[in-house]
Coordinates of C-alpha atoms and ligand atoms in Angstrom, one line a residue:
X258 CA 0.0 0.0 -0.1
X259 CA 1.1 3.6 -0.6
X260 CA 2.8 5.4 2.3
X261 CA 0.4 7.5 4.5
X262 CA 2.8 8.9 7.0
X263 CA 6.5 9.7 6.5
X264 CA 7.4 9.7 10.3
X265 CA 5.4 8.1 13.2
X266 CA 6.3 8.7 16.8
X267 CA 5.0 6.0 19.1
X268 CA 4.8 7.4 22.7
X269 CA 4.7 4.1 24.8
X270 CA 6.2 0.8 23.5
X271 CA 3.9 -1.7 24.9
X272 CA 1.4 -4.2 23.5
X273 CA -0.6 -1.8 21.5
X274 CA 2.3 0.4 20.1
X275 CA 4.4 -2.7 19.4
X276 CA 1.3 -4.4 17.6
X277 CA 0.8 -1.2 15.6
X278 CA 4.5 -1.0 14.8
X279 CA 4.7 -4.5 13.4
X280 CA 1.4 -4.0 11.4
X281 CA 2.2 -0.8 9.9
X282 CA 5.7 -2.2 8.7
X283 CA 3.9 -5.0 7.2
X284 CA 1.5 -2.8 5.3
X285 CA 4.3 -0.6 4.1
X286 CA 2.2 2.3 5.2
X287 CA 4.6 4.4 7.0
X288 CA 8.3 5.8 6.8
X289 CA 10.3 6.0 9.7
X290 CA 8.9 4.8 13.3
X291 CA 10.5 6.7 16.3
X292 CA 9.5 5.3 19.7
X293 CA 9.9 6.2 23.2
X294 CA 9.0 4.9 26.8
X295 CA 9.6 5.7 30.2
X296 CA 12.2 3.0 30.8
X297 CA 15.4 2.3 29.0
X298 CA 14.7 -1.6 29.4
X299 CA 11.5 -1.1 27.3
X300 CA 13.2 1.2 24.7
X301 CA 16.0 -1.4 24.4
X302 CA 13.6 -4.2 24.0
X303 CA 11.5 -2.5 21.5
X304 CA 14.7 -1.8 19.3
X305 CA 15.7 -5.4 19.6
X306 CA 12.4 -6.4 18.3
X307 CA 12.3 -3.9 15.3
X308 CA 9.2 -2.1 16.8
X309 CA 11.0 1.2 16.1
X310 CA 13.7 2.4 13.8
X311 CA 15.0 4.8 16.5
X312 CA 14.2 4.7 20.3
X313 CA 14.6 8.0 22.2
X314 CA 14.6 9.0 25.5
X315 CA 12.1 11.7 25.6
X316 CA 8.7 12.5 24.4
X317 CA 9.9 15.9 23.1
X318 CA 12.4 14.4 21.0
X319 CA 10.0 11.6 19.6
X320 CA 7.5 13.9 18.3
X321 CA 9.9 16.4 16.6
X322 CA 9.4 16.2 12.8
X323 CA 6.7 13.5 13.0
X324 CA 3.5 13.8 10.8
X325 CA 1.8 11.2 13.2
X326 CA 1.9 11.0 16.9
X327 CA 0.3 7.9 18.6
X328 CA -0.2 8.2 22.4
X329 CA -0.2 4.4 23.5
X330 CA 0.3 4.8 27.2
X331 CA -2.1 4.3 30.2
X332 CA -4.9 6.8 30.0
X333 CA -3.9 8.5 33.4
X334 CA -0.7 9.4 31.8
X335 CA -1.8 11.1 28.5
X336 CA -2.4 14.6 30.0
X337 CA 1.2 15.1 31.2
X338 CA 2.7 13.6 28.0
X339 CA 0.4 15.8 25.8
X340 CA 1.4 18.7 27.6
X341 CA 5.1 18.0 27.2
X342 CA 4.9 17.3 23.4
X343 CA 2.8 20.5 22.7
X344 CA 5.9 22.8 21.9
X345 CA 7.6 20.3 19.8
X346 CA 4.8 19.3 17.4
X347 CA 5.2 19.7 13.9
X348 CA 2.8 22.1 12.0
X349 CA 0.0 20.0 10.4
X350 CA 0.8 16.7 12.6
X351 CA -2.0 14.3 13.4
X352 CA -2.1 13.2 17.1
X353 CA -4.1 10.2 17.9
X354 CA -4.3 7.9 21.0
X355 CA -5.2 4.2 21.6
X356 CA -6.8 4.8 25.1
X357 CA -9.6 2.4 26.3
X358 CA -11.7 5.5 27.4
X359 CA -12.5 8.5 25.2
X360 CA -14.1 11.5 26.9
X361 CA -11.7 11.7 29.6
X362 CA -8.9 11.3 27.1
X363 CA -10.2 14.3 25.1
X364 CA -10.4 16.3 28.0
X365 CA -6.8 15.6 28.9
X366 CA -5.2 15.9 25.4
X367 CA -7.1 18.4 23.3
X368 CA -6.2 21.5 25.4
X369 CA -2.7 20.7 24.5
X370 CA -3.2 20.6 20.6
X371 CA -1.8 23.5 19.0
X372 CA -3.3 25.2 16.2
X373 CA -2.5 23.5 12.9
X374 CA -2.3 20.1 14.5
X375 CA -5.3 17.8 14.7
X376 CA -6.4 15.3 17.4
X377 CA -8.2 12.3 16.5
X378 CA -9.1 10.1 19.3
X379 CA -9.0 6.5 18.4
X380 CA -9.4 3.0 20.2
X381 CA -8.7 -0.5 18.6
X382 CA -10.9 -3.1 20.3
X383 CA -8.2 -5.7 20.4
X384 CA -5.8 -6.8 23.1
X385 CA -4.7 -9.6 25.3
X386 CA -4.0 -9.7 29.0
X387 CA -0.3 -9.4 28.1
X388 CA 1.6 -6.1 28.2
X389 CA 4.9 -4.6 27.4
X390 CA 7.2 -4.5 24.4
X391 CA 7.5 -8.3 23.9
X392 CA 3.7 -8.7 23.8
X393 CA 2.8 -7.0 20.4
X394 CA 2.2 -9.1 17.3
X395 CA 1.4 -7.9 13.7
X396 CA -2.2 -9.8 13.4
X397 CA -3.6 -8.3 16.6
X398 CA -6.0 -6.1 15.0
X399 CA -7.2 -8.3 12.0
X400 CA -10.9 -8.4 11.7
X401 CA -11.2 -6.2 14.8
X402 CA -13.0 -2.8 14.9
X403 CA -11.0 0.2 15.6
X404 CA -13.2 3.1 16.7
X405 CA -12.2 6.8 15.8
X406 CA -13.9 9.7 17.3
X407 CA -14.6 12.8 15.0
X408 CA -15.1 16.0 16.8
X409 CA -14.9 18.2 13.7
X410 CA -11.7 17.2 12.2
X411 CA -10.6 17.8 8.5
X412 CA -12.1 14.8 6.6
X413 CA -8.8 14.2 4.8
X414 CA -7.0 13.6 8.1
X415 CA -9.7 11.3 9.5
X416 CA -9.7 9.5 6.1
X417 CA -5.9 8.9 6.2
X418 CA -5.9 7.6 9.6
X419 CA -8.9 5.3 8.9
X420 CA -6.7 3.9 5.8
X421 CA -3.8 3.3 8.4
X422 CA -5.9 1.1 10.6
X423 CA -7.6 -0.6 7.5
X424 CA -3.9 -1.4 6.4
X425 CA -3.3 -3.1 9.8
X426 CA -6.4 -5.1 9.1
X427 CA -9.0 -3.5 11.1
X428 CA -12.4 -2.4 10.3
X429 CA -13.0 1.4 11.2
X430 CA -16.0 2.8 12.6
X431 CA -16.6 6.5 13.6
X432 CA -18.3 7.0 17.0
X433 CA -19.3 9.7 19.6
X434 CA -17.1 9.8 22.6
X435 CA -19.7 9.6 25.1
X436 CA -21.4 6.6 23.0
X437 CA -18.1 5.1 22.9
X438 CA -17.6 5.1 26.8
X439 CA -21.0 3.6 27.5
X440 CA -20.7 0.7 24.8
X441 CA -17.4 -0.1 26.2
X442 CA -18.5 0.0 29.9
X443 CA -21.0 -2.6 28.8
X444 CA -18.7 -4.7 26.5
X445 CA -15.5 -4.6 28.4
X446 CA -15.1 -2.2 31.6
X447 CA -17.8 -3.9 33.6
X448 CA -17.0 -7.5 32.6
X449 CA -13.5 -6.9 33.6
X450 CA -14.5 -5.6 36.9
X451 CA -16.6 -8.7 37.5
X452 CA -13.9 -11.0 36.5
X453 CA -11.7 -9.3 39.1
X454 CA -14.4 -9.5 41.6
X455 CA -15.0 -13.2 40.9
X456 CA -11.1 -14.1 41.2
X457 CA -11.1 -12.0 44.3
X458 CA -13.9 -14.0 45.9
X459 CA -12.3 -17.3 44.9
X460 CA -9.2 -16.3 46.4
X461 CA -10.9 -15.8 49.7
X462 CA -12.4 -19.1 49.4
X463 CA -9.1 -20.7 48.2
X464 CA -7.7 -19.9 51.6
X465 CA -10.7 -21.7 53.4
X466 CA -10.4 -24.7 51.0
X467 CA -6.7 -25.3 50.8
X468 CA -6.4 -24.3 47.1
X469 CA -9.1 -26.3 45.7
X470 CA -10.3 -23.2 43.8
X471 CA -7.1 -23.7 41.7
X472 CA -6.9 -27.3 41.7
X473 CA -10.3 -27.8 40.4
X474 CA -10.6 -24.6 38.3
X475 CA -13.1 -25.3 35.5
X476 CA -13.1 -23.3 32.2
X477 CA -15.3 -20.6 33.2
X478 CA -13.2 -19.6 36.3
X479 CA -10.1 -20.1 34.3
X480 CA -11.2 -17.5 31.8
X481 CA -11.9 -15.0 34.7
X482 CA -8.5 -15.5 36.0
X483 CA -7.0 -14.6 32.6
X484 CA -8.9 -11.5 32.4
X485 CA -8.2 -10.8 35.9
X486 CA -4.5 -11.0 35.0
X487 CA -4.6 -7.7 32.8
X488 CA -2.3 -4.9 33.6
X489 CA -3.2 -3.2 37.0
X490 CA -2.2 0.3 36.0
X491 CA -4.0 0.3 32.7
X492 CA -7.3 -0.9 34.4
X493 CA -7.0 1.3 37.3
X494 CA -7.0 4.3 35.0
X495 CA -10.0 2.8 32.8
X496 CA -12.2 2.7 35.9
X497 CA -11.1 6.0 37.1
X498 CA -11.6 7.6 33.9
X499 CA -14.8 6.1 32.6
X500 CA -16.6 6.3 36.1
X501 CA -20.1 7.3 35.2
X502 CA -20.8 4.8 32.5
X503 CA -19.2 2.0 34.4
X504 CA -21.1 2.9 37.4
X505 CA -24.5 3.2 35.4
X506 CA -23.8 -0.3 33.9
X507 CA -22.9 -1.8 37.4
X508 CA -26.1 -0.4 38.8
X509 CA -28.0 -2.3 36.1
X510 CA -26.0 -5.5 36.5
X511 CA -26.7 -5.6 40.4
X512 CA -30.5 -5.2 39.7
X513 CA -30.3 -8.3 37.3
X514 CA -28.1 -10.2 39.9
X515 CA -30.7 -9.8 42.3
X516 CA -33.5 -10.8 40.1
X517 CA -31.6 -14.0 39.3
X518 CA -30.9 -14.6 43.0
X519 CA -34.5 -14.1 43.7
X520 CA -35.5 -16.7 41.0
X521 CA -32.8 -19.1 42.5
X522 CA -34.4 -18.7 46.1
X523 CA -38.0 -19.0 45.1
X524 CA -37.3 -21.8 42.7
X525 CA -38.6 -19.9 39.6
X526 CA -37.1 -22.2 36.8
X527 CA -39.1 -20.6 34.2
X528 CA -37.4 -17.3 34.9
X529 CA -33.9 -18.9 34.8
X530 CA -34.6 -20.7 31.6
X531 CA -36.0 -17.9 29.8
X532 CA -33.1 -15.7 31.0
X533 CA -30.5 -18.1 29.9
X534 CA -32.2 -18.5 26.5
X535 CA -32.2 -14.9 25.9
X536 CA -28.3 -14.8 26.6
X537 CA -27.6 -17.9 24.6
X538 CA -29.1 -15.9 21.5
X539 CA -26.8 -13.1 22.2
X540 CA -23.9 -15.4 22.4
X541 CA -24.8 -16.9 18.9
X542 CA -25.2 -13.6 17.2
X543 CA -21.7 -12.7 18.2
X544 CA -20.3 -15.9 16.7
X545 CA -22.6 -15.5 13.5
X546 CA -21.0 -11.8 13.3
X547 CA -17.5 -13.4 13.2
X548 CA -16.6 -11.8 16.5
X549 CA -15.4 -14.8 18.1
X550 CA -12.9 -17.3 16.9
X551 CA -14.4 -20.1 19.2
X552 CA -11.8 -19.8 22.1
X553 CA -13.4 -18.4 25.3
X554 CA -11.5 -15.0 25.0
X555 CA -13.2 -11.7 25.6
X556 CA -9.6 -10.3 25.9
X557 CA -9.1 -10.4 22.1
X558 CA -12.8 -9.8 21.2
X559 CA -13.7 -6.6 22.8
X560 CA -10.8 -5.7 25.2
X561 CA -10.7 -2.6 27.0
Ligands
NAP45 P1 1.4 -1.7 27.9 O1 1.9 -2.9 27.2 O2 1.4 -1.6 29.5 O3 2.5 -0.6 27.4 C1 2.4 0.8 28.1 C2 3.6 1.7 27.5 O4 3.5 3.1 28.1 C3 4.9 1.0 28.0 O5 5.8 1.3 26.9 C4 5.2 2.0 29.0 O6 6.8 2.2 29.2 C5 4.5 3.5 28.7 N1 4.3 4.2 29.8 C6 3.5 3.9 30.8 N2 3.5 5.1 31.7 C7 4.3 5.9 31.2 C8 4.2 7.3 31.5 N3 3.9 7.8 32.6 N4 5.0 8.0 30.7 C9 5.7 7.6 29.5 N5 5.3 6.2 29.1 C10 4.7 5.4 29.8 O7 0.0 -1.0 27.6 P2 -1.0 -1.3 26.3 O8 -1.7 -2.5 26.6 O9 -0.3 -1.2 25.2 O10 -1.9 -0.1 26.5 C11 -1.6 1.2 26.1 C12 -3.0 2.1 25.7 O11 -3.8 1.2 25.0 C13 -3.7 2.2 27.2 O12 -4.1 3.5 27.2 C14 -4.9 1.3 27.1 O13 -6.0 1.6 27.7 C15 -4.9 1.1 25.6 N6 -5.5 -0.2 25.2 C16 -5.1 -1.5 25.7 C17 -5.6 -2.5 25.3 C18 -5.2 -3.8 25.8 O14 -6.1 -4.8 25.8 N7 -3.9 -4.0 26.5 C19 -6.7 -2.7 24.2 C20 -7.1 -1.5 23.7 C21 -6.5 -0.2 24.1 P3 7.6 1.5 30.2 O15 7.5 0.1 29.9 O16 8.8 2.1 30.2 O17 6.9 1.8 31.7

């Protein structure tokens, strides 16, 4: 494919940035990739894996001369990084991010975008519970959606970024930031919190039953433990920055849980059967839409 950006700055060199680097290189859609991360160990590992052509120590150095800047750090780190990059951004540069929350990231980053540059928030709905520069792979975004937020950006710039994601194998949808945050609270954020909680409950039980929880761990619980192994910093930031939508969904979840609890207590088998029939149909719809490869894995299907 033809080249879309001459120099890309990757701020953060973990799972998502690393996968982007490998996928962009495979597509031949970008020229030089310059990367930076907090630690020298991460920068060295990224360079050794060929995730970037140059690894530099500072955000300031990384963004200089870049026509695309990708913020791929935890959501809570975006504001400070955006402030630091501001004076060094090229005229006409596009800045995007991959954060799992959109309204709070817009609040953190948009004030630091100078005139002449454009901010297009983004979120690839793909991931694993792994993190760091060793975790990325070129196929991560294939057949997954990437959501871009259009808050009045030049159409040519939005189109160019969309084509970059398509070159990485993603389907691109444009969505409003608040709607994004609500949808992701349902599909990813609340489910992660439930997995964290379930593993916490089992851990308490495990102490009582002398590790039977691990010894007899069945598929359902094993999936919870995998999800609950996701990066603690990233997920802390997701919940702190998508507070309202997550609380709204958790409120509804609690109501449904009480209804099911009541059905169990009162022996209302019809209610339970109807409920599970409805949820089974939802699952089949997901499989028919090609959004699950068969393995139980909502990490890759709708991660973060
Ligand atoms: P990751 O593998 O943990 O990588 C994070 C990177 O950010 C590391 O290179 C880290 O550098 C750097 N970093 C962290 N804090 C920093 C700071 N204060 N200043 C500068 N660099 C910093 O994370 P990831 O999974 O790629 O996630 C990155 C973003 O993508 C997050 O906003 C997340 O919400 C979003 N996202 C994640 C997933 C997922 O499934 N993981 C999916 C979609 C979107 P060091 O190693 O040197 O600390």
